[in-house]
Amino acid sequence: MASWVILRALGLLCVTFLQGVFVERSPDAYEVIIPLRLASGSDPGLVYQIKTTAGQTYILHLLPNAALLHPDFSVYTQNSTGQLFKVPAFPQEHCHYYGYVKGIPGSIAAISTCSGLLGFWQTSTFTYAIEPVKDAESFQHIIYKVEDMETDPKPCVFVRVKRTPRKELYHKMRQTQNRQDSSQARLMQIYIVVDNDLFQYYHKNITLITDTVIQVLNMADAMFVPFRLQLVLSGLELWNIKNVVPSSEYVKMFLQDLVTWKEKNVSSRLKVDMTVLLRKDEIQDAIAGTFEGEICWSDNALLFLSVTHYVLPVVSGHLAHELAHSIGIPHDSNYTSECLCPLSPCIMHYGGVSATSFSACSLQYYNHFIAQGGGYCLQSVQSTSLQKRYTYQYCGNRIVEGEEECDCGTEYECIRDHCCNSHCKLRSNAQCSYGECCKHCQFVKPGVPCRKPVSECDLAEYCTGVSGICPEDVYSQDGSPCNHNRSRCVTNRCYDYDQHCQMLFGKGAVVAAKECFALNTIGDQFGNCGFQDKDGPPIKCETADVMCGRVQCETEQDIYIYKSHSVTVQTPSGNVSCLSVDFNSIPDIGAIEDGAQCDTGKICLARKCVDMSVLDFNCDIQENCSGRGVCNNNKKCHCDKGWAPPDCSYGGFGGSVDSGPLVLDSFISYIPPEQDFKFRDFEYRECPLETARKKEKLKRDLAIGLGVSLPLLAAGIILAVVYRHEIIQFFKK
């Protein structure tokens, strides 16, 4: 009887009891317990005490995950014709929590309390799942070790994208212009779609599916707390009538079909960072597929996940794995000796194993991805309540905080760390444990470049020899001339109309005549001065601001356009042809940036042509820097090679008091990247998507060829045999 109760309760987690999935497991793996809620004092969250039959006691400290659901969160379903419509809103109670286990560094907890406790907590040795016993007379719950529920590992497939050179140039430009502090908290807004097969499996119960999806995302979100990344569910789409995207034999082909679908059906109506398709069946024995590092390349910011395992913490771990790929985190299966996590295996282990914590290497990959600008589209968190989510400080969370000298994580992780000990102190022989200027626990010698300039307005930084951290990023003071005195530096950027046109339309494109910019007074997608709000209509430019709207170009070369984006050719007057481009699903790269010189003595700022004096540029290079350098954003001289700070009046090695000391021949300056604008089609580094289609076409062509040639060959042989004597006589003549 007890076994039946346990299995019946387990059916809650699986939504429906699937015969044969769990009966192979011994009921001894499950325990029936009654969680005890403790007083939380002034803490706004919840505290629960859980005792196992083995006598272990866990105290879960839980805080509300208030940002899990977007304020405009909606559920969409299909009508009888397959068209989407919004389900009438139903109240969403704040019953989803994240937290930690008291006394266990590096622990994670994610619990939903909507109807009992459902979720998981992870210790240094096991991950426990908890769920309520249905119709129990008391507050009974089941707990079990997630590791005991694991099935055979399944791989995922991630694709690295190779773009046309102009696309890559744009992507690099957006990244370098948006280098960010990796310690800043960010949001990832997610739109989740449930396919028809999974919808049927969940008994077509919209409420049940919605609750399950939110619970899965809440658990995945807890896994990203060390990243300071908040997952937000913006919307849920249910394919309750039919699958909009048919299945495919090949993962990469299916991903391409999803890209096409998303471009037409999601990007055109919603502004989200990531689209997730939850499906029931695998493809090519893979449970998931996504594009690596493509979170900010809108149409590629998607993934599919096959829900082949119905233990929700396992599903959430798989989801976290795929989301991590999208923010530049690869598998760490090849680095198991260095890439440790509080509880191995780690989430990014190859093979889709059950895991709930990321490795130290994954965190490093993410920090690098953000620092290089790869996550420029992810919204920074400004909310005080959200910032508090990441301010809980303790030794062992792999984040250096307060008086800590370092933080290597759990005791097990710190065993293999040669620089840091488990008390968050440097080891006796170590000078540092992290940073661009820390190598083998020692400071890198002074003068070694640690941050290269990424634009004409950027300035290099060099290791100091007394810190493992690269000096603060500095750049030319706003208002500094650049682009051969045709533009002004603004927040580390130097705008060039001609280069902008070449990026859009290829080599040979240049900025159009000024009369073309009158198109910006129309206020449509090709000519405007921005938008009223995120999803609002375009704003018409005032006549004085037309050079700050959208760039207008001309070229005598062939026009190469990006797939899925439209180009217009307009002729406002005479024989002048004006080119503009509409990018409808990625950030508007047709917009003219701040710093463009829109008129004599004027520059563009926030799509307005304003007097240059607003930049408060007060650097007299001749007087302040002896004519041998530029002023940085701290209004200090950054000297040219061969001259020394602070005023560049004496010989030296260059740099500034902010850049770190230089040594002989260590000076570096910005080198523009080579720009090859030769057009090439969208392709993949791994197994091109077209390969499968080409193989199928080859098979069809071969079948058709054989179908035609074999009968003709057979007929020829028969005729040759029948008329062999005549043929022999013919050749004897």
XYZ file of C-alpha atoms in Angstrom:
733
model
C 0.000 0.000 0.000
C 2.805 2.382 0.901
C 4.477 1.695 -2.442
C 1.236 2.506 -4.259
C 0.938 5.825 -2.414
C 4.479 6.727 -3.349
C 4.003 5.892 -7.022
C 0.650 7.634 -7.099
C 2.204 10.774 -5.687
C 5.070 10.561 -8.128
C 2.451 10.762 -10.852
C 1.987 14.419 -9.860
C 5.439 15.229 -11.098
C 4.981 13.279 -14.286
C 1.543 14.760 -14.818
C 0.278 11.327 -15.798
C 1.574 7.953 -14.744
C 3.443 6.389 -17.640
C 3.513 2.638 -17.175
C 7.002 1.200 -17.149
C 8.875 4.448 -16.582
C 9.081 4.329 -12.803
C 8.080 0.816 -11.833
C 11.622 -0.279 -12.595
C 12.817 1.915 -9.718
C 12.774 0.561 -6.225
C 10.182 2.276 -3.986
C 12.906 2.366 -1.342
C 14.380 5.295 -3.297
C 11.474 7.505 -2.183
C 10.708 8.840 1.245
C 7.447 10.257 2.543
C 8.117 13.250 4.793
C 6.248 16.214 6.254
C 8.097 19.535 5.760
C 7.992 21.898 8.719
C 7.677 25.620 8.073
C 9.805 27.684 10.449
C 9.504 31.321 11.406
C 11.493 33.509 9.025
C 11.630 36.575 11.266
C 12.160 39.759 9.273
C 13.144 37.744 6.197
C 10.552 38.309 3.419
C 10.859 34.705 2.289
C 10.067 31.255 3.643
C 12.062 28.821 5.758
C 11.360 25.078 5.704
C 12.903 22.259 7.696
C 13.064 18.861 6.001
C 14.154 15.720 7.848
C 14.962 12.511 6.008
C 14.405 9.024 7.396
C 18.186 8.713 7.649
C 18.196 11.515 10.192
C 19.558 14.285 7.965
C 18.073 17.744 8.428
C 18.002 20.420 5.742
C 16.939 24.022 6.349
C 15.791 25.676 3.118
C 15.902 29.480 2.983
C 13.631 30.635 0.157
C 13.060 34.081 -1.342
C 10.230 34.998 -3.742
C 11.163 34.911 -7.430
C 9.054 37.982 -8.135
C 10.537 38.659 -11.581
C 9.980 35.156 -12.970
C 6.845 36.210 -14.876
C 6.822 39.280 -17.113
C 4.148 41.848 -16.140
C 2.550 41.273 -19.563
C 2.863 37.483 -19.467
C 0.185 35.870 -21.654
C -0.805 32.394 -22.808
C -1.654 31.861 -26.487
C -3.504 28.911 -28.020
C -4.682 27.991 -31.518
C -8.255 28.234 -32.735
C -9.790 25.648 -35.064
C -7.970 27.135 -38.069
C -4.614 27.180 -36.301
C -4.564 30.946 -35.689
C -3.266 32.192 -32.333
C -5.436 33.956 -29.808
C -4.776 35.068 -26.246
C -6.265 32.995 -23.449
C -8.224 35.159 -20.992
C -5.890 36.117 -18.174
C -6.032 34.128 -14.989
C -4.463 35.329 -11.719
C -0.849 34.297 -11.183
C 0.005 34.022 -7.524
C 3.595 34.606 -6.460
C 4.329 31.091 -5.283
C 7.729 30.479 -6.869
C 10.906 30.709 -4.796
C 14.654 30.306 -5.050
C 17.254 30.054 -2.317
C 19.860 27.917 -0.622
C 20.395 25.271 2.033
C 21.620 26.651 5.334
C 25.208 25.741 6.136
C 26.048 24.313 2.686
C 28.181 26.676 0.553
C 27.305 26.621 -3.122
C 23.911 25.008 -2.495
C 20.843 25.804 -4.612
C 17.122 25.523 -3.946
C 14.134 26.192 -6.191
C 10.661 25.484 -4.837
C 7.135 26.300 -6.007
C 4.564 26.462 -3.208
C 1.390 26.888 -5.288
C 0.053 23.543 -4.058
C 2.475 22.048 -1.586
C 6.230 22.094 -2.191
C 7.466 21.140 -5.657
C 11.058 21.594 -6.759
C 14.570 20.633 -5.718
C 17.474 21.491 -3.483
C 21.072 20.636 -4.153
C 23.665 19.854 -1.499
C 27.346 19.025 -1.824
C 26.540 15.332 -2.304
C 23.046 14.930 -3.787
C 20.204 16.737 -5.504
C 16.846 16.073 -3.848
C 13.483 16.523 -5.550
C 10.349 17.174 -3.552
C 6.673 17.032 -4.514
C 3.376 16.864 -2.644
C 1.384 13.673 -2.149
C -1.934 14.147 -3.884
C -5.023 14.145 -1.645
C -2.892 13.523 1.457
C -4.677 14.078 4.763
C -1.632 15.800 6.229
C 1.153 17.869 4.633
C 2.849 14.758 3.208
C 5.495 15.030 0.501
C 7.790 12.694 -1.378
C 11.514 13.327 -1.613
C 13.983 11.363 -3.709
C 17.444 11.775 -5.175
C 17.336 13.092 -8.719
C 20.439 11.095 -9.582
C 18.491 7.871 -8.949
C 15.966 8.839 -11.624
C 18.498 9.395 -14.410
C 18.035 7.586 -17.700
C 20.629 6.984 -20.407
C 22.486 10.218 -21.233
C 21.377 11.878 -24.452
C 23.443 14.393 -26.433
C 22.419 17.843 -27.543
C 23.441 19.505 -30.788
C 24.642 23.081 -30.911
C 25.498 24.895 -34.107
C 28.187 27.498 -34.602
C 27.131 30.011 -37.204
C 29.385 31.309 -39.947
C 28.023 34.531 -41.371
C 28.764 36.681 -44.359
C 31.685 39.012 -43.634
C 29.345 42.012 -43.426
C 27.071 40.257 -40.973
C 30.089 39.264 -38.908
C 31.402 42.823 -39.052
C 28.076 44.094 -37.729
C 27.989 41.464 -35.004
C 31.547 42.283 -33.938
C 30.750 45.990 -34.062
C 27.740 45.571 -31.777
C 29.807 43.463 -29.392
C 32.815 45.772 -29.205
C 30.601 48.819 -28.769
C 28.770 47.153 -25.914
C 31.485 45.596 -23.787
C 29.960 45.193 -20.372
C 30.741 44.538 -16.753
C 30.117 40.829 -16.221
C 29.182 41.467 -12.580
C 26.088 43.433 -13.655
C 22.805 41.568 -13.169
C 20.817 40.930 -16.362
C 17.471 39.642 -17.605
C 16.810 37.020 -20.275
C 13.239 37.266 -21.541
C 11.991 33.893 -22.789
C 9.035 32.871 -24.949
C 8.143 29.180 -24.581
C 6.192 27.097 -27.097
C 4.732 23.639 -26.340
C 4.226 21.359 -29.342
C 1.047 19.397 -29.995
C 2.482 16.011 -28.999
C 3.498 17.301 -25.575
C 0.172 19.103 -25.257
C -1.636 15.804 -25.865
C 0.588 14.035 -23.334
C -0.446 16.563 -20.699
C -4.109 15.667 -21.305
C -4.757 18.967 -23.134
C -4.881 20.688 -19.752
C -3.853 24.315 -20.325
C -3.650 25.179 -16.627
C -1.553 22.112 -15.847
C 0.853 22.788 -18.720
C 1.184 26.455 -17.773
C 1.972 25.608 -14.147
C 4.486 22.944 -15.195
C 6.311 25.276 -17.599
C 6.556 27.992 -14.940
C 7.866 25.480 -12.394
C 10.514 24.216 -14.827
C 11.653 27.759 -15.604
C 11.758 28.640 -11.902
C 14.114 25.714 -11.293
C 16.295 26.582 -14.292
C 16.420 30.197 -13.129
C 17.851 29.163 -9.751
C 20.738 27.494 -11.569
C 21.703 30.846 -13.145
C 21.893 32.771 -9.856
C 25.747 32.567 -9.824
C 25.664 34.250 -13.247
C 23.492 37.099 -11.939
C 21.117 36.239 -14.758
C 17.348 36.338 -14.176
C 15.145 34.230 -16.463
C 11.801 35.884 -17.226
C 8.855 34.121 -18.876
C 7.355 36.638 -21.315
C 4.776 34.378 -22.923
C 3.606 30.809 -23.501
C 2.286 29.452 -26.806
C 0.458 26.119 -26.974
C 0.094 24.245 -30.258
C -3.141 22.658 -29.111
C -4.483 21.999 -32.642
C -1.440 21.136 -34.733
C 2.331 21.487 -34.907
C 3.209 24.611 -36.861
C 6.753 23.416 -37.562
C 6.810 19.796 -38.790
C 9.407 17.444 -37.384
C 12.533 16.529 -39.332
C 15.068 13.735 -39.502
C 17.945 16.118 -38.929
C 18.569 18.463 -36.005
C 20.169 21.212 -38.046
C 17.427 21.116 -40.655
C 14.833 21.370 -37.891
C 16.689 24.326 -36.383
C 16.650 26.091 -39.741
C 12.909 25.465 -40.040
C 12.485 26.964 -36.561
C 14.479 30.034 -37.627
C 12.126 30.553 -40.575
C 9.064 30.081 -38.377
C 10.327 32.400 -35.653
C 11.186 35.127 -38.138
C 7.597 35.210 -39.405
C 5.635 34.386 -36.267
C 7.544 35.559 -33.198
C 10.081 38.253 -34.108
C 7.434 40.203 -36.002
C 5.143 40.565 -32.956
C 7.211 40.106 -29.797
C 10.463 41.439 -28.408
C 12.058 38.568 -26.503
C 15.624 37.369 -26.050
C 15.072 33.625 -26.468
C 12.411 31.358 -27.933
C 12.152 27.796 -26.568
C 10.197 24.974 -28.199
C 9.344 22.120 -25.837
C 8.549 18.956 -27.789
C 7.897 15.345 -26.890
C 10.081 13.434 -29.335
C 13.817 13.389 -29.945
C 15.521 14.128 -33.264
C 18.511 12.014 -34.313
C 18.696 10.670 -30.735
C 19.377 14.232 -29.554
C 17.216 15.755 -26.851
C 17.953 19.357 -27.792
C 19.488 21.742 -30.272
C 20.431 25.416 -30.346
C 22.855 27.968 -31.822
C 25.953 28.657 -29.743
C 26.437 32.243 -28.590
C 23.503 33.573 -30.647
C 21.393 35.110 -27.874
C 21.632 38.574 -29.442
C 21.157 37.501 -33.056
C 17.386 37.548 -32.903
C 16.177 34.824 -35.274
C 18.894 32.403 -34.145
C 18.107 32.993 -30.467
C 16.082 29.827 -30.158
C 16.317 26.233 -29.023
C 14.261 23.091 -28.921
C 14.167 20.676 -26.009
C 12.650 17.209 -26.130
C 10.942 16.477 -22.818
C 11.796 12.797 -22.748
C 12.268 12.787 -18.988
C 9.388 13.686 -16.723
C 11.280 14.472 -13.529
C 11.059 18.251 -13.622
C 14.467 19.041 -12.049
C 16.054 16.958 -14.816
C 14.084 18.842 -17.484
C 15.081 22.172 -15.929
C 18.737 21.103 -15.949
C 18.491 20.235 -19.642
C 16.874 23.621 -20.309
C 19.636 25.419 -18.399
C 22.200 23.473 -20.459
C 20.737 24.703 -23.759
C 20.244 28.273 -22.572
C 23.902 28.275 -21.529
C 24.944 27.347 -25.076
C 23.079 30.414 -26.338
C 25.195 32.685 -24.100
C 28.487 31.293 -25.324
C 29.081 28.431 -22.884
C 30.386 25.195 -24.467
C 30.452 21.694 -23.012
C 33.012 21.191 -20.268
C 33.245 17.408 -20.504
C 36.832 17.675 -21.697
C 37.886 19.726 -18.673
C 36.539 17.666 -15.809
C 39.784 17.899 -13.867
C 39.640 21.702 -13.777
C 35.986 22.551 -14.374
C 34.394 21.631 -11.073
C 31.033 22.427 -9.557
C 29.506 21.949 -6.100
C 27.971 18.659 -7.224
C 29.338 16.723 -10.201
C 28.500 16.136 -12.951
C 28.021 19.772 -13.883
C 25.250 21.161 -16.071
C 27.470 21.575 -19.138
C 28.698 17.995 -19.049
C 28.291 16.479 -22.485
C 25.479 13.960 -22.658
C 22.457 15.568 -21.036
C 22.961 14.105 -17.572
C 20.928 15.319 -14.617
C 22.764 18.238 -13.041
C 21.779 21.395 -11.224
C 24.994 23.429 -10.889
C 27.383 25.035 -13.353
C 31.135 24.561 -13.275
C 33.650 27.298 -12.591
C 34.627 27.143 -16.270
C 31.048 27.820 -17.365
C 31.003 30.935 -15.200
C 34.291 32.062 -16.740
C 32.947 31.517 -20.262
C 29.859 33.578 -19.446
C 31.890 36.404 -17.902
C 34.089 36.509 -20.992
C 31.049 36.419 -23.292
C 29.487 39.396 -21.496
C 32.752 41.320 -21.156
C 33.271 41.027 -24.920
C 29.784 42.382 -25.613
C 28.152 39.103 -26.613
C 25.161 39.769 -24.372
C 24.561 43.376 -25.375
C 20.843 42.717 -25.925
C 20.258 41.396 -22.395
C 18.643 44.093 -20.299
C 20.631 45.245 -17.276
C 18.803 44.971 -13.967
C 18.069 48.333 -12.358
C 15.408 47.213 -9.880
C 16.560 47.393 -6.261
C 14.552 44.299 -5.374
C 16.227 42.323 -8.133
C 19.669 43.578 -7.162
C 19.071 42.214 -3.640
C 18.694 38.771 -5.206
C 22.418 38.781 -5.852
C 23.680 40.576 -2.752
C 23.642 37.609 -0.383
C 27.338 37.184 0.340
C 29.074 34.104 1.614
C 32.372 32.312 1.077
C 31.915 29.473 -1.381
C 29.660 31.040 -4.033
C 32.582 31.609 -6.457
C 32.037 35.387 -6.370
C 34.684 37.570 -4.700
C 32.792 39.808 -2.271
C 33.473 41.988 0.754
C 36.747 41.117 2.489
C 37.346 37.970 0.433
C 40.663 37.717 -1.383
C 39.308 35.025 -3.693
C 36.480 32.488 -3.864
C 37.100 29.035 -5.313
C 33.693 27.571 -4.409
C 33.144 24.449 -2.350
C 35.812 22.641 -0.349
C 36.030 19.987 -3.067
C 36.548 22.612 -5.768
C 39.166 24.406 -3.684
C 41.247 21.242 -3.327
C 42.232 21.588 -6.981
C 42.649 25.367 -6.864
C 46.336 26.226 -6.540
C 45.717 29.897 -5.768
C 42.783 30.041 -3.351
C 41.753 28.043 -0.273
C 38.298 27.141 0.998
C 38.354 30.093 3.428
C 38.433 32.562 0.522
C 42.038 33.486 1.253
C 45.025 33.290 -1.077
C 47.369 30.390 -0.533
C 50.772 31.182 0.923
C 52.580 31.184 -2.422
C 49.875 33.021 -4.374
C 49.681 36.700 -5.255
C 46.314 36.445 -7.025
C 43.731 33.926 -8.151
C 41.900 35.525 -11.066
C 41.970 38.362 -13.580
C 43.561 39.185 -16.912
C 46.839 40.032 -15.173
C 47.019 36.864 -13.070
C 48.859 33.835 -14.411
C 49.738 30.733 -12.389
C 48.731 32.587 -9.186
C 51.300 35.324 -9.843
C 50.964 38.885 -11.105
C 51.769 39.332 -14.772
C 54.768 41.613 -15.203
C 54.130 45.349 -15.726
C 53.522 46.651 -19.238
C 51.869 43.563 -20.715
C 48.722 44.633 -22.631
C 45.604 43.258 -20.935
C 42.852 45.040 -22.873
C 43.266 45.930 -26.521
C 41.474 48.955 -28.012
C 38.321 48.033 -29.922
C 37.688 51.327 -31.711
C 39.495 54.464 -32.806
C 38.257 56.108 -29.610
C 39.427 53.314 -27.325
C 42.716 53.249 -25.425
C 44.710 50.199 -24.372
C 45.297 49.094 -20.782
C 48.367 47.324 -19.377
C 49.061 45.141 -16.371
C 50.451 47.019 -13.387
C 52.505 44.193 -11.897
C 50.837 44.674 -8.504
C 47.324 43.377 -9.236
C 45.722 40.507 -11.086
C 43.002 42.818 -12.387
C 43.411 44.837 -15.573
C 43.080 48.590 -14.911
C 39.673 50.187 -15.445
C 38.657 50.553 -19.083
C 39.354 54.099 -20.296
C 38.807 55.725 -23.671
C 39.083 59.093 -25.412
C 37.106 61.912 -23.842
C 33.689 62.463 -25.393
C 34.094 65.100 -28.102
C 37.579 64.018 -29.156
C 37.928 64.243 -32.949
C 38.075 60.957 -34.855
C 37.529 59.580 -38.354
C 39.880 62.186 -39.863
C 38.060 64.914 -37.937
C 34.728 64.019 -39.567
C 33.225 62.595 -36.357
C 33.500 62.902 -32.605
C 34.058 60.207 -30.014
C 30.983 59.459 -27.906
C 31.144 56.721 -25.251
C 34.033 54.969 -26.972
C 32.472 55.023 -30.451
C 33.477 56.767 -33.654
C 30.784 56.888 -36.307
C 31.541 56.837 -40.054
C 28.685 57.302 -42.554
C 30.595 55.600 -45.386
C 31.634 52.596 -43.309
C 28.042 52.245 -42.146
C 26.878 52.101 -45.787
C 29.553 49.548 -46.683
C 28.482 47.382 -43.794
C 24.916 47.438 -45.104
C 25.403 47.333 -48.877
C 28.937 46.131 -49.511
C 32.182 47.529 -50.831
C 31.774 50.693 -52.867
C 28.715 51.954 -51.010
C 28.957 55.515 -49.685
C 26.702 57.941 -47.883
C 24.071 59.382 -50.210
C 23.520 63.012 -51.123
C 21.931 65.118 -48.413
C 18.593 65.336 -50.242
C 18.208 61.587 -49.685
C 18.080 62.181 -45.952
C 14.812 64.066 -46.409
C 13.319 60.560 -46.462
C 13.785 60.543 -42.700
C 10.976 63.086 -42.412
C 8.490 60.477 -43.724
C 8.518 58.443 -40.534
C 8.341 54.886 -41.888
C 10.600 51.856 -41.375
C 13.109 53.167 -43.933
C 13.249 56.774 -42.804
C 12.740 57.923 -39.223
C 14.325 59.280 -36.066
C 13.624 56.289 -33.886
C 10.435 54.931 -32.363
C 8.039 56.293 -29.763
C 8.547 53.218 -27.592
C 9.691 49.619 -27.856
C 6.813 48.551 -30.106
C 5.506 51.956 -31.142
C 5.373 53.680 -34.547
C 8.374 55.448 -36.136
C 9.051 59.091 -35.308
C 9.345 61.593 -38.157
C 12.610 63.529 -38.138
C 12.554 67.285 -37.937
C 14.275 68.833 -40.947
C 17.245 69.869 -38.796
C 17.700 66.292 -37.563
C 17.521 64.305 -40.815
C 21.259 63.474 -40.725
C 20.674 61.768 -37.364
C 17.841 59.473 -38.440
C 18.520 56.421 -40.582
C 21.484 56.253 -42.901
C 20.806 56.709 -46.626
C 23.350 55.287 -49.043
C 24.204 54.994 -52.715
C 26.333 52.563 -54.687
C 27.136 51.576 -58.247
C 27.861 48.003 -57.217
C 25.478 45.065 -57.016
C 23.391 45.235 -53.861
C 23.748 42.259 -51.539
C 20.994 41.962 -48.978
C 20.543 39.830 -45.930
C 18.046 37.014 -46.042
C 14.791 37.923 -44.313
C 15.416 41.655 -44.488
C 14.151 44.053 -47.140
C 15.870 46.865 -49.011
C 14.213 49.797 -50.692
C 15.510 51.984 -53.523
C 13.855 55.384 -53.605
C 14.341 58.405 -55.863
C 13.239 61.580 -54.096
C 14.408 64.033 -56.741
C 16.185 64.036 -60.067
C 18.383 61.040 -60.755
C 19.523 60.525 -57.180
C 18.977 56.938 -55.973
C 18.793 56.451 -52.241
C 19.282 53.113 -50.515
C 17.895 52.269 -47.105
C 17.399 48.959 -45.356
C 14.731 47.604 -43.046
C 16.001 45.122 -40.455
C 12.801 43.842 -38.957
C 14.047 41.190 -36.570
C 17.419 42.282 -35.230
C 18.572 45.546 -33.622
C 18.136 48.436 -36.050
C 21.558 48.777 -37.613
C 20.282 51.347 -40.097
C 20.134 53.925 -37.304
C 22.801 56.625 -37.259
C 24.788 56.549 -34.033
C 25.748 59.258 -31.588
C 28.838 61.214 -32.592
C 28.070 61.520 -36.306
C 28.859 65.038 -37.534
C 25.462 66.174 -38.827
C 26.418 69.788 -39.577
C 29.249 72.215 -38.999
C 29.980 72.250 -35.284
C 27.132 69.834 -34.588
C 26.832 66.142 -33.810
C 24.089 63.557 -33.422
C 22.945 62.745 -29.900
C 19.818 60.668 -29.266
C 18.712 61.186 -32.910
C 18.956 64.983 -32.599
C 21.474 67.273 -34.315
C 22.847 69.324 -31.429
C 25.693 71.724 -30.815
C 28.968 69.992 -30.099
C 29.390 72.026 -26.913
C 26.955 69.724 -25.072
C 29.788 67.183 -24.820
C 31.742 69.602 -22.609
C 34.956 68.748 -24.436
C 37.598 70.935 -22.811
C 40.809 69.165 -23.745
C 43.363 71.415 -25.393
C 45.767 68.795 -26.676
C 48.525 71.337 -27.325
C 48.306 72.866 -23.875
C 47.358 69.824 -21.786
C 49.249 67.073 -23.582
C 52.020 68.967 -25.355
C 50.404 68.035 -28.668
C 51.534 64.426 -28.200
C 48.454 62.552 -27.046
C 44.727 62.691 -26.344
C 42.622 63.229 -23.250
C 40.887 60.180 -21.800
C 37.430 60.081 -20.229
C 39.023 60.995 -16.875
C 40.408 64.132 -18.580
C 43.989 62.920 -18.243
C 46.528 62.693 -21.042
C 47.074 59.394 -22.822
C 50.439 59.985 -24.455
C 51.579 58.818 -27.860
C 54.321 56.237 -28.171
C 57.640 57.728 -27.139
C 56.248 60.164 -24.568
C 55.489 59.860 -20.869
C 52.487 60.881 -18.768
C 51.202 62.954 -17.131
C 51.570 65.704 -19.793
C 53.613 64.020 -22.557
C 56.376 66.622 -22.261
C 59.170 64.123 -21.597
C 60.304 61.001 -23.374
C 58.799 57.682 -22.311
C 56.815 54.685 -23.505
C 53.336 56.234 -23.886
C 50.028 55.673 -22.079
C 48.505 57.482 -19.116
C 48.414 57.328 -15.339
C 45.149 55.375 -15.763
C 46.282 52.862 -18.372
C 48.900 51.050 -16.326
C 52.662 51.430 -16.851
C 54.241 50.713 -20.229
C 57.658 49.312 -21.010
C 59.754 49.443 -24.158
C 57.740 48.365 -27.234
C 54.608 47.476 -25.257
C 52.556 50.385 -26.664
C 49.612 49.256 -28.810
C 47.006 51.271 -30.691
C 43.773 50.493 -32.485
C 44.105 48.531 -35.716
C 40.945 48.532 -37.872
C 39.867 45.007 -38.822
C 40.203 43.877 -42.405
C 36.847 44.271 -44.077
C 36.139 41.716 -46.776
C 32.720 42.599 -48.155
C 32.549 39.738 -50.651
C 29.113 38.226 -50.193
C 28.706 34.639 -49.075
C 25.616 32.793 -48.058
C 24.669 31.924 -44.512
C 26.390 28.688 -43.572
C 27.455 26.561 -40.626
C 30.800 25.428 -39.358
C 29.471 22.038 -38.335
C 27.507 19.881 -40.768
C 25.921 22.537 -43.057
C 22.159 22.555 -42.854
C 21.890 22.067 -46.581
C 23.885 18.832 -46.476
C 20.866 16.734 -45.611
C 18.750 18.363 -48.288
C 21.521 17.919 -50.864
C 21.812 14.256 -49.981
C 18.074 13.812 -50.412
C 18.186 15.647 -53.758
C 21.125 13.508 -54.868
C 19.165 10.377 -53.971
C 16.144 11.600 -55.923
C 18.241 12.584 -58.946
C 20.030 9.243 -58.850
C 16.734 7.373 -58.600
C 15.288 9.313 -61.518
C 18.441 8.801 -63.546
C 18.500 5.087 -62.901
C 14.768 4.853 -63.510
C 15.244 6.286 -66.980
C 18.612 4.837 -67.947
C 18.183 1.247 -66.755
C 15.113 0.497 -68.943
C 16.882 2.059 -71.931
C 20.003 0.037 -71.212
C 17.949 -3.158 -70.887
C 16.143 -2.436 -74.142
C 19.462 -1.825 -75.872
C 20.864 -5.132 -74.646
C 17.759 -7.019 -75.809
C 17.931 -5.404 -79.262
C 21.644 -6.159 -79.493
C 21.030 -9.839 -78.738
C 18.090 -10.157 -81.164
C 19.882 -8.399 -84.010
C 23.400 -9.514 -83.208
C 23.944 -11.165 -86.612
C 22.868 -8.051 -88.490
C 25.114 -5.920 -86.317
C 28.108 -8.196 -86.932
C 27.503 -8.142 -90.694
C 27.218 -4.335 -90.611
C 30.651 -3.883 -89.013
C 32.252 -6.443 -91.396
C 31.366 -4.288 -94.395
